Amino acid sequence: MIGWRARLGFLLPPGNPTVEPEMIGLAPEGVSVHFHRMTARGATGSLEGQDERNRMMVDNIGDSIELLAMVSPDVIVLAHTATSYHLGRQGEADLLRRLEESTGRRVITAFGSVVCALERLNVRRLALGTPYSPEVTAQGKSHLETHGLEVVSCANLQGVTNIYDETAERAYRLARLVDRKDAEAVFLSGTGMPTLPVLQLLEQDLGKPVISSASAMMWHALRLAGVGQSIPGYGRLLSLGCSR
Amino acid sequence: MIGWRARLGFLLPPGNPTVEPEMIGLAPEGVSVHFHRMTARGATGSLEGQDERNRMMVDNIGDSIELLAMVSPDVIVLAHTATSYHLGRQGEADLLRRLEESTGRRVITAFGSVVCALERLNVRRLALGTPYSPEVTAQGKSHLETHGLEVVSCANLQGVTNIYDETAERAYRLARLVDRKDAEAVFLSGTGMPTLPVLQLLEQDLGKPVISSASAMMWHALRLAGVGQSIPGYGRLLSLGCSR
Amino acid sequence: MIGWRARLGFLLPPGNPTVEPEMIGLAPEGVSVHFHRMTARGATGSLEGQDERNRMMVDNIGDSIELLAMVSPDVIVLAHTATSYHLGRQGEADLLRRLEESTGRRVITAFGSVVCALERLNVRRLALGTPYSPEVTAQGKSHLETHGLEVVSCANLQGVTNIYDETAERAYRLARLVDRKDAEAVFLSGTGMPTLPVLQLLEQDLGKPVISSASAMMWHALRLAGVGQSIPGYGRLLSLGCSR
Amino acid sequence: MIGWRARLGFLLPPGNPTVEPEMIGLAPEGVSVHFHRMTARGATGSLEGQDERNRMMVDNIGDSIELLAMVSPDVIVLAHTATSYHLGRQGEADLLRRLEESTGRRVITAFGSVVCALERLNVRRLALGTPYSPEVTAQGKSHLETHGLEVVSCANLQGVTNIYDETAERAYRLARLVDRKDAEAVFLSGTGMPTLPVLQLLEQDLGKPVISSASAMMWHALRLAGVGQSIPGYGRLLSLGCSR
Amino acid sequence: MIGWRARLGFLLPPGNPTVEPEMIGLAPEGVSVHFHRMTARGATGSLEGQDERNRMMVDNIGDSIELLAMVSPDVIVLAHTATSYHLGRQGEADLLRRLEESTGRRVITAFGSVVCALERLNVRRLALGTPYSPEVTAQGKSHLETHGLEVVSCANLQGVTNIYDETAERAYRLARLVDRKDAEAVFLSGTGMPTLPVLQLLEQDLGKPVISSASAMMWHALRLAGVGQSIPGYGRLLSLGCSR
Amino acid sequence: MIGWRARLGFLLPPGNPTVEPEMIGLAPEGVSVHFHRMTARGATGSLEGQDERNRMMVDNIGDSIELLAMVSPDVIVLAHTATSYHLGRQGEADLLRRLEESTGRRVITAFGSVVCALERLNVRRLALGTPYSPEVTAQGKSHLETHGLEVVSCANLQGVTNIYDETAERAYRLARLVDRKDAEAVFLSGTGMPTLPVLQLLEQDLGKPVISSASAMMWHALRLAGVGQSIPGYGRLLSLGCSR
Amino acid sequence: MIGWRARLGFLLPPGNPTVEPEMIGLAPEGVSVHFHRMTARGATGSLEGQDERNRMMVDNIGDSIELLAMVSPDVIVLAHTATSYHLGRQGEADLLRRLEESTGRRVITAFGSVVCALERLNVRRLALGTPYSPEVTAQGKSHLETHGLEVVSCANLQGVTNIYDETAERAYRLARLVDRKDAEAVFLSGTGMPTLPVLQLLEQDLGKPVISSASAMMWHALRLAGVGQSIPGYGRLLSLGCSR
Amino acid sequence: MIGWRARLGFLLPPGNPTVEPEMIGLAPEGVSVHFHRMTARGATGSLEGQDERNRMMVDNIGDSIELLAMVSPDVIVLAHTATSYHLGRQGEADLLRRLEESTGRRVITAFGSVVCALERLNVRRLALGTPYSPEVTAQGKSHLETHGLEVVSCANLQGVTNIYDETAERAYRLARLVDRKDAEAVFLSGTGMPTLPVLQLLEQDLGKPVISSASAMMWHALRLAGVGQSIPGYGRLLSLGCSR
């Protein structure tokens, strides 16, 4: 049976080309990954109009998730970090409760996974790098702070035309840029910017945990689905074993 | 850039768990695969009510494909063989023309890919195996015949509760069952029944080409996207090199 | 010389297709495995008539073991867990003594190996999963209890038509189902249901030892034959080294 | 399902330790091998009393094969070459017909497989090496001749205490010894003497096909079971692909 | 001894980061590669001022090559394609003659290597892709034509800020863009744009030879140094064996 | 982007063939290495006239480094140990300050890297082996002593015609020769004598750290460029992880 | 240079076929092994006349070692354990002193290496297995005792026709036979009986060190030649690293 | 049994360190190699006094070969090319006949193997490179000519202090030096100069067969011992399969 160990479902922005290859590359034996695009229109991936697109995706998310739930995933991940920034802490909690009720499935967000991951790593002070506009970056910082985390350093990637054209090599430079001595970890936000190929190298070079929306949401989904296997090569978070 | 060599998009029935892992396993270096679920409701994967579900998917396909097109695929594949059986030859052609116009992308069907693949392999007489009901199987046979192919043998898998729970091992037995001396090739229909792990073994055991909806649609999509690389291990079709 | 390090003999129910591939896959360098079928008739592997088949196998076991003993195994394993449940603690001990006398070989049972393995792992409280009928499952639970073990959770696999058609993937789900926080280990009973491919994954996902009749009987036979080599990849029991 | 591609059953003399490891090593993906011992008593493997033991095995073969047939093998192999020498051409044919009727399975002998293999390789003149007594060796030669083959050279291994203690290295020397320029192939008789590890080396050194009872019976069983896969590393016979 | 089979020296523009890793990756066993930068100043790699920088490099090339010659290379390569375009056919020939006299070493250009490679591949009609300005691209086309080659298609990469920041993935797209049915081969000009990782994939996808300045100059240097080894993985030119 | 993790530049004596292959072999993923030759004339690599050649290289180093800086290295290494011996402690410090100012890049020497490496390894007493003349060897010893290190044993390689023709095997013998019980480490000076292939073996045979100019300068350059990755296989210095 | 790390010379009985392949298999990178046969006549390898052959080899050893010394080995090993038993403790010491003087090389015996190895492993009580006659076995036991070791168990291999025809598999059985609970280690004497393939397996099965003349003499020779590298796969003695 | 496929014995000059590692590296599975040194004294390996040493080895060869024959080799090789030059065609033939009679074994020379190898490769005109003095080189050339071969080019390695210190890298340069267009093959004489690591590279670079004394004598010995296996990686001679 496909996904006999676990099936994971991912809801993603329609133009996002990154979530699929990154989740595919992480899935361990017996875990299958399934995808569905949320409803949005316009210049997807650009920094312009992100707010409006976020709103449209949230408005239609009930229909979107219904279709994805038909493949019977153990966990469904809302694979878009900025949605959480957009909704705020309470809005995010309300949305998840509503979706879990309608689907009868466990539903989580990329951002919520990051908060869990930082807690698992005992991190309170972190550096933040994003591919967003300065405004959305500031939203992200403040959203982290409402969860009791201290953002000691923060920057957005320069020269972004479209988030979906960015490379993991540029994400590496961004992490190097935002890191500071007093940061206990570095967090690279955004599921559209590729990060997996450089997380391990960054940890070797910075000597501290480095996580991204991608690594955190896979880690969280696997653990909730009862899959405790260590996945080496993407930083210490995913190489942590069973921890229910 | 993700999918720098080519991006392929797949529209699939919402409950189908098979297309994603099978297409992921085939994609060569630099080719990314992206997915979106069509709109349908009810007991997806069961043999009951397939007709109604097909109609619903076709009715909503315009909205579905619009969202998938936002990730800029070079080719979009309608990854559901029975849809073609449902529409008939003319209906299928009309639908594809309409979708290509609305998206500005190349759009193909799993079934159309099978016809091209058989032509490429110079096959006129074939054996057909399906996981469907006898009725849909008969539709499939007749649809093949309207394309000038002779179906010398034909059977549907016995004991199917839900197509999406079937295994490649059962597909192997089915192919062995339908094969006849005068068949020049065996075709396993349906994107929901896994077939990739056994295609090569079947060719070794039967001594003739064996294709499935899955192998045919990836082969066709790659060739139309200009990717001519040979993919070994899944039968002779995919191991054929560049053939534009 | 074949089996220069040790030769192991296995007596199995005639219709059981699982013991041979599972034991073959575990045997280390220099250890050969040899097989002989016990005498039984009827719908082997079905849940019906298991009692009568058990009786027939036990009645004829003297002749069966005589032929297997001719290949000079260091240890002979009675590779059928339910036989022990059928005989009860005293009956099992009597049978083994009688067979050891007649063959001049060390003779053990799958069930006896499980008891030794649990002791080696310091496990007192366990969860039990079986492919049997509810009645035989209850026999198994009570047989474990007569050996001083506490069975904190217990279930039989649903939807079994024939034990010999089951898959390791279903055994994985069964183990996940019966596991409870207060279980120190999970035991999957029955040599007919494949378990070896999922034992390691289960240990990673559950964070505790998971053994099956198959892993326990190979571990026990090797240790009694003086082979202390660690066999990685099938859970911590078999990866334990020399422990005479 | 275990043995989803094919299941092969082997009936072997009770003391024979060689058939199991040799068949296990050859079985391709999806093919399972199952074993049962025939009834015989006494100094199994020694050159003395072989005739009487052969008779006893044949007398009881009906009961033996009934138990093996319960694991539902596609083909059953009588894995004892000397039995055919003992029965003669007609006796062997009668026995096989009787067993096929009682089991409803395809039943073949090691010797019959050798005859088919030589035909497949277009060999008419061969050299013969055996681990038997001179008398049984002469029987073998004459049995080959009744099938229209010319035995241009023939020898039995010197210094045999027990066939089952022989090594593949000694089989290599025997093949080198019996080979003659005008032999088109070399045949090493007997399923008790290991031969698989040296067949490929012998072909490289002698420049002609070299087969044994073991390689021939696996080749024949696979082809009858519809498995046409090439198995490299054991001489050209097994590396021949699909040839139904 | 380092470079016991051959030593190759490369003169490169000072800001060019590409020649070193590309030549390092190609060098076969026993061949060492050595580097020296030519003299130029200013916005190296940008499309502006390329002419002036070319002139400066040529004016100082005598001093540059003297230092590189001290490591005793068997062949020295002027690893800058545009220099040849700048000098014209006669100027290039004069320069090489002068440098060979002063150093006593064999001296070649990247462009001259391309001409030899096309001849070796029997190509007369080609498509040309460059990372240059339209003007320098036109110079390149016309320089190829003075060597009797027909350029049936030609384009320069769009959106170049600095040649040295380009990627092999963009070079892949460029080659796909310029290819035409009547082109017998595709040539990607310029040693600053990485091309080696995509040459083999391009050949698979286009079904014709694809060479770059990098692959041509290594092929030419090796053959002149008497190293005829085939280097697989970078297109058919480098996989051609000994051809003195 | 080439060298997206870090770019390292090396200034080397014109006839030195060793620095390039040794640095190429060590560079981890994402780190590119770039080279430029300093200005010198005459019998490069011989023990004669080394003083005069050192002076000439230092006199012209400003022009040399300007060209290398154009490839934007994160760190530039003056890859010639004897230059430091020639300049003395103060002269070396002055030169580095001047070069860092003119290029705006971090600039280090091979010798300075050795001092840092010994400190990192907590070594105060060492054995020294060189490929130089006795005079330059004495300079090296005294230069080490001005940095507070104790040289308990010291020898120069016998029978050197040209440093650049030496082999790592001879470097191994030299290290074995100079090692003494009270040396805490062995240091092999000189970037012209190959040492990398034998450092690990020497550590295994001598049971203490063994470093060379080559291993020390790569270690130092990587750490200053923020690359903390462990590089196994070349002794414990390079296998030390992140240590900023 | 061949043997640039160390050259080891072995003097062996003329008919001994075992020392060469066993020493060849152990030699690490950069260590070469060289061989010369001592002078003896008659039925080499048989248990008869061993005394006389030993005497003849000792009488001519001066000439033998002179020729071997011409290949400049760092250490010369007298690779015949029984010679030491023949000479006694004082005779052995005298011989070695004489040979070291005449050759100017370090000379050791297989037996002396065993004594050193047991000391290194802190073993005082051992079990002894030999391929010799009972008489020579007794000599061996008593020779061990004169070195202060306690032999708690002792047996010679049964059924030996010629030591040089024995197999490692039989050596495995011998070691299992002689092992006793109170033995701290097992020692397999004799360089003619192969032991290396089974030493690691024996340690896994017995849970204590197992050495042979072969493993001990290579370990000792390497350490005396200054090669401290760990050689995995042959028991803990050879996997001990540098220990001068 | 050691050397169960074949045993090969090599008689070598006492100081020669090259034959052992080169023959060890070539021996295929089941073939063991055994060594004995001939009797000579003085500055072995130097170009001085080679004649006298040759004479001494020949005078004592009867005693030498007697000891080597005790290990029962299938073929004995006189592994010293210059001995044949010294003896002349008739002397060599006489010696071999005498040795074959005294040992009852097949005995061959390195040089005789070269002649057979050239015949097998259909070579009549060759280039010759040696590590000898000019005089011995001339002897070699004339000895080849008495066997009907034409030596179109011929040189001895310059700067040899001791043949046994030479490297395969120098042998590569020598072969490149002596090669001429009209030579059909290159032959590197002498078993003391290592050649195996470069034979394949030379064939790739020169585009013709390149053999050495080492490759020829192993090829010849294997074929005479009935071992026809292809040995890849050392030039086309050894990669030729069975050719009796």
mmCIF file with all atom_site columns, C-alpha atoms in Angstrom, chain F residues 123-221:
data_model
loop_
_atom_site.group_PDB
_atom_site.id
_atom_site.type_symbol
_atom_site.label_atom_id
_atom_site.label_alt_id
_atom_site.label_comp_id
_atom_site.label_asym_id
_atom_site.label_entity_id
_atom_site.label_seq_id
_atom_site.pdbx_PDB_ins_code
_atom_site.Cartn_x
_atom_site.Cartn_y
_atom_site.Cartn_z
_atom_site.occupancy
_atom_site.B_iso_or_equiv
_atom_site.pdbx_formal_charge
_atom_site.auth_seq_id
_atom_site.auth_comp_id
_atom_site.auth_asym_id
_atom_site.auth_atom_id
_atom_site.pdbx_PDB_model_num
ATOM 1  C CA . VAL F 1 123 ? 51.506 21.939 20.554 1.00 0.00 ? 123 VAL F CA 1
ATOM 2  C CA . ARG F 1 124 ? 54.596 23.657 22.028 1.00 0.00 ? 124 ARG F CA 1
ATOM 3  C CA . ARG F 1 125 ? 57.371 21.208 21.142 1.00 0.00 ? 125 ARG F CA 1
ATOM 4  C CA . LEU F 1 126 ? 57.685 19.936 17.632 1.00 0.00 ? 126 LEU F CA 1
ATOM 5  C CA . ALA F 1 127 ? 59.929 18.174 15.125 1.00 0.00 ? 127 ALA F CA 1
ATOM 6  C CA . LEU F 1 128 ? 60.632 19.975 11.840 1.00 0.00 ? 128 LEU F CA 1
ATOM 7  C CA . GLY F 1 129 ? 61.333 18.486 8.413  1.00 0.00 ? 129 GLY F CA 1
ATOM 8  C CA . THR F 1 130 ? 62.059 20.549 5.292  1.00 0.00 ? 130 THR F CA 1
ATOM 9  C CA . PRO F 1 131 ? 63.035 20.089 1.641  1.00 0.00 ? 131 PRO F CA 1
ATOM 10 C CA . TYR F 1 132 ? 65.322 23.153 1.835  1.00 0.00 ? 132 TYR F CA 1
ATOM 11 C CA . SER F 1 133 ? 69.028 23.741 2.153  1.00 0.00 ? 133 SER F CA 1
ATOM 12 C CA . PRO F 1 134 ? 70.466 23.504 5.694  1.00 0.00 ? 134 PRO F CA 1
ATOM 13 C CA . GLU F 1 135 ? 70.598 27.292 5.840  1.00 0.00 ? 135 GLU F CA 1
ATOM 14 C CA . VAL F 1 136 ? 66.944 27.873 5.029  1.00 0.00 ? 136 VAL F CA 1
ATOM 15 C CA . THR F 1 137 ? 66.044 25.026 7.377  1.00 0.00 ? 137 THR F CA 1
ATOM 16 C CA . ALA F 1 138 ? 67.890 26.821 10.159 1.00 0.00 ? 138 ALA F CA 1
ATOM 17 C CA . GLN F 1 139 ? 65.996 30.031 9.305  1.00 0.00 ? 139 GLN F CA 1
ATOM 18 C CA . GLY F 1 140 ? 62.746 28.091 9.587  1.00 0.00 ? 140 GLY F CA 1
ATOM 19 C CA . LYS F 1 141 ? 63.693 26.660 12.976 1.00 0.00 ? 141 LYS F CA 1
ATOM 20 C CA . SER F 1 142 ? 64.608 30.063 14.323 1.00 0.00 ? 142 SER F CA 1
ATOM 21 C CA . HIS F 1 143 ? 61.457 31.675 12.894 1.00 0.00 ? 143 HIS F CA 1
ATOM 22 C CA . LEU F 1 144 ? 59.385 29.053 14.741 1.00 0.00 ? 144 LEU F CA 1
ATOM 23 C CA . GLU F 1 145 ? 61.299 29.852 17.908 1.00 0.00 ? 145 GLU F CA 1
ATOM 24 C CA . THR F 1 146 ? 60.573 33.559 17.648 1.00 0.00 ? 146 THR F CA 1
ATOM 25 C CA . HIS F 1 147 ? 56.924 32.506 17.851 1.00 0.00 ? 147 HIS F CA 1
ATOM 26 C CA . GLY F 1 148 ? 57.588 30.723 21.146 1.00 0.00 ? 148 GLY F CA 1
ATOM 27 C CA . LEU F 1 149 ? 57.724 27.176 19.799 1.00 0.00 ? 149 LEU F CA 1
ATOM 28 C CA . GLU F 1 150 ? 60.432 24.665 20.718 1.00 0.00 ? 150 GLU F CA 1
ATOM 29 C CA . VAL F 1 151 ? 61.953 22.694 17.852 1.00 0.00 ? 151 VAL F CA 1
ATOM 30 C CA . VAL F 1 152 ? 63.248 19.496 19.468 1.00 0.00 ? 152 VAL F CA 1
ATOM 31 C CA . SER F 1 153 ? 64.429 17.887 16.250 1.00 0.00 ? 153 SER F CA 1
ATOM 32 C CA . CYS F 1 154 ? 65.091 19.153 12.786 1.00 0.00 ? 154 CYS F CA 1
ATOM 33 C CA . ALA F 1 155 ? 66.387 17.850 9.457  1.00 0.00 ? 155 ALA F CA 1
ATOM 34 C CA . ASN F 1 156 ? 66.328 18.685 5.789  1.00 0.00 ? 156 ASN F CA 1
ATOM 35 C CA . LEU F 1 157 ? 65.561 16.091 3.111  1.00 0.00 ? 157 LEU F CA 1
ATOM 36 C CA . GLN F 1 158 ? 68.735 14.576 1.621  1.00 0.00 ? 158 GLN F CA 1
ATOM 37 C CA . GLY F 1 159 ? 69.391 14.322 -2.088 1.00 0.00 ? 159 GLY F CA 1
ATOM 38 C CA . VAL F 1 160 ? 67.071 17.077 -3.271 1.00 0.00 ? 160 VAL F CA 1
ATOM 39 C CA . THR F 1 161 ? 67.771 18.204 -6.836 1.00 0.00 ? 161 THR F CA 1
ATOM 40 C CA . ASN F 1 162 ? 64.615 20.241 -7.222 1.00 0.00 ? 162 ASN F CA 1
ATOM 41 C CA . ILE F 1 163 ? 61.985 20.637 -4.512 1.00 0.00 ? 163 ILE F CA 1
ATOM 42 C CA . TYR F 1 164 ? 59.253 20.455 -7.150 1.00 0.00 ? 164 TYR F CA 1
ATOM 43 C CA . ASP F 1 165 ? 60.277 16.906 -8.156 1.00 0.00 ? 165 ASP F CA 1
ATOM 44 C CA . GLU F 1 166 ? 59.904 15.513 -4.646 1.00 0.00 ? 166 GLU F CA 1
ATOM 45 C CA . THR F 1 167 ? 57.232 12.959 -3.711 1.00 0.00 ? 167 THR F CA 1
ATOM 46 C CA . ALA F 1 168 ? 54.902 12.442 -0.792 1.00 0.00 ? 168 ALA F CA 1
ATOM 47 C CA . GLU F 1 169 ? 56.580 9.099  -0.168 1.00 0.00 ? 169 GLU F CA 1
ATOM 48 C CA . ARG F 1 170 ? 59.863 10.880 0.485  1.00 0.00 ? 170 ARG F CA 1
ATOM 49 C CA . ALA F 1 171 ? 58.030 13.332 2.757  1.00 0.00 ? 171 ALA F CA 1
ATOM 50 C CA . TYR F 1 172 ? 56.788 10.318 4.726  1.00 0.00 ? 172 TYR F CA 1
ATOM 51 C CA . ARG F 1 173 ? 60.335 9.080  5.270  1.00 0.00 ? 173 ARG F CA 1
ATOM 52 C CA . LEU F 1 174 ? 61.447 12.565 6.295  1.00 0.00 ? 174 LEU F CA 1
ATOM 53 C CA . ALA F 1 175 ? 58.736 12.801 8.947  1.00 0.00 ? 175 ALA F CA 1
ATOM 54 C CA . ARG F 1 176 ? 59.639 9.354  10.300 1.00 0.00 ? 176 ARG F CA 1
ATOM 55 C CA . LEU F 1 177 ? 63.268 10.495 10.432 1.00 0.00 ? 177 LEU F CA 1
ATOM 56 C CA . VAL F 1 178 ? 62.758 13.742 12.358 1.00 0.00 ? 178 VAL F CA 1
ATOM 57 C CA . ASP F 1 179 ? 60.175 12.420 14.804 1.00 0.00 ? 179 ASP F CA 1
ATOM 58 C CA . ARG F 1 180 ? 61.318 12.093 18.395 1.00 0.00 ? 180 ARG F CA 1
ATOM 59 C CA . LYS F 1 181 ? 59.548 10.840 21.500 1.00 0.00 ? 181 LYS F CA 1
ATOM 60 C CA . ASP F 1 182 ? 59.423 14.294 23.095 1.00 0.00 ? 182 ASP F CA 1
ATOM 61 C CA . ALA F 1 183 ? 58.003 15.989 20.004 1.00 0.00 ? 183 ALA F CA 1
ATOM 62 C CA . GLU F 1 184 ? 54.299 16.641 20.437 1.00 0.00 ? 184 GLU F CA 1
ATOM 63 C CA . ALA F 1 185 ? 53.820 16.984 16.711 1.00 0.00 ? 185 ALA F CA 1
ATOM 64 C CA . VAL F 1 186 ? 55.675 16.888 13.408 1.00 0.00 ? 186 VAL F CA 1
ATOM 65 C CA . PHE F 1 187 ? 55.653 19.818 10.969 1.00 0.00 ? 187 PHE F CA 1
ATOM 66 C CA . LEU F 1 188 ? 56.665 19.359 7.329  1.00 0.00 ? 188 LEU F CA 1
ATOM 67 C CA . SER F 1 189 ? 57.534 22.779 5.924  1.00 0.00 ? 189 SER F CA 1
ATOM 68 C CA . GLY F 1 190 ? 57.303 23.940 2.316  1.00 0.00 ? 190 GLY F CA 1
ATOM 69 C CA . THR F 1 191 ? 54.385 24.128 -0.097 1.00 0.00 ? 191 THR F CA 1
ATOM 70 C CA . GLY F 1 192 ? 56.437 22.641 -2.948 1.00 0.00 ? 192 GLY F CA 1
ATOM 71 C CA . MET F 1 193 ? 56.906 19.182 -1.427 1.00 0.00 ? 193 MET F CA 1
ATOM 72 C CA . PRO F 1 194 ? 53.708 17.098 -1.626 1.00 0.00 ? 194 PRO F CA 1
ATOM 73 C CA . THR F 1 195 ? 52.516 15.943 1.784  1.00 0.00 ? 195 THR F CA 1
ATOM 74 C CA . LEU F 1 196 ? 48.742 15.486 1.792  1.00 0.00 ? 196 LEU F CA 1
ATOM 75 C CA . PRO F 1 197 ? 48.627 11.791 0.767  1.00 0.00 ? 197 PRO F CA 1
ATOM 76 C CA . VAL F 1 198 ? 50.746 10.754 3.756  1.00 0.00 ? 198 VAL F CA 1
ATOM 77 C CA . LEU F 1 199 ? 49.569 12.943 6.635  1.00 0.00 ? 199 LEU F CA 1
ATOM 78 C CA . GLN F 1 200 ? 46.901 10.520 7.837  1.00 0.00 ? 200 GLN F CA 1
ATOM 79 C CA . LEU F 1 201 ? 49.219 7.512  7.563  1.00 0.00 ? 201 LEU F CA 1
ATOM 80 C CA . LEU F 1 202 ? 51.912 9.383  9.461  1.00 0.00 ? 202 LEU F CA 1
ATOM 81 C CA . GLU F 1 203 ? 49.499 10.181 12.278 1.00 0.00 ? 203 GLU F CA 1
ATOM 82 C CA . GLN F 1 204 ? 48.553 6.507  12.473 1.00 0.00 ? 204 GLN F CA 1
ATOM 83 C CA . ASP F 1 205 ? 52.193 5.442  12.535 1.00 0.00 ? 205 ASP F CA 1
ATOM 84 C CA . LEU F 1 206 ? 53.558 8.118  14.864 1.00 0.00 ? 206 LEU F CA 1
ATOM 85 C CA . GLY F 1 207 ? 50.566 8.495  17.149 1.00 0.00 ? 207 GLY F CA 1
ATOM 86 C CA . LYS F 1 208 ? 50.687 12.296 17.163 1.00 0.00 ? 208 LYS F CA 1
ATOM 87 C CA . PRO F 1 209 ? 49.556 15.231 14.990 1.00 0.00 ? 209 PRO F CA 1
ATOM 88 C CA . VAL F 1 210 ? 51.429 15.726 11.737 1.00 0.00 ? 210 VAL F CA 1
ATOM 89 C CA . ILE F 1 211 ? 50.838 18.934 9.792  1.00 0.00 ? 211 ILE F CA 1
ATOM 90 C CA . SER F 1 212 ? 52.339 20.516 6.717  1.00 0.00 ? 212 SER F CA 1
ATOM 91 C CA . SER F 1 213 ? 52.292 23.963 5.173  1.00 0.00 ? 213 SER F CA 1
ATOM 92 C CA . ALA F 1 214 ? 49.582 22.683 2.845  1.00 0.00 ? 214 ALA F CA 1
ATOM 93 C CA . SER F 1 215 ? 47.231 21.281 5.461  1.00 0.00 ? 215 SER F CA 1
ATOM 94 C CA . ALA F 1 216 ? 47.722 24.265 7.727  1.00 0.00 ? 216 ALA F CA 1
ATOM 95 C CA . MET F 1 217 ? 47.059 26.921 5.102  1.00 0.00 ? 217 MET F CA 1
ATOM 96 C CA . MET F 1 218 ? 43.860 25.267 3.852  1.00 0.00 ? 218 MET F CA 1
ATOM 97 C CA . TRP F 1 219 ? 42.632 24.779 7.420  1.00 0.00 ? 219 TRP F CA 1
ATOM 98 C CA . HIS F 1 220 ? 43.345 28.397 8.294  1.00 0.00 ? 220 HIS F CA 1
ATOM 99 C CA . ALA F 1 221 ? 41.842 29.819 5.117  1.00 0.00 ? 221 ALA F CA 1
#
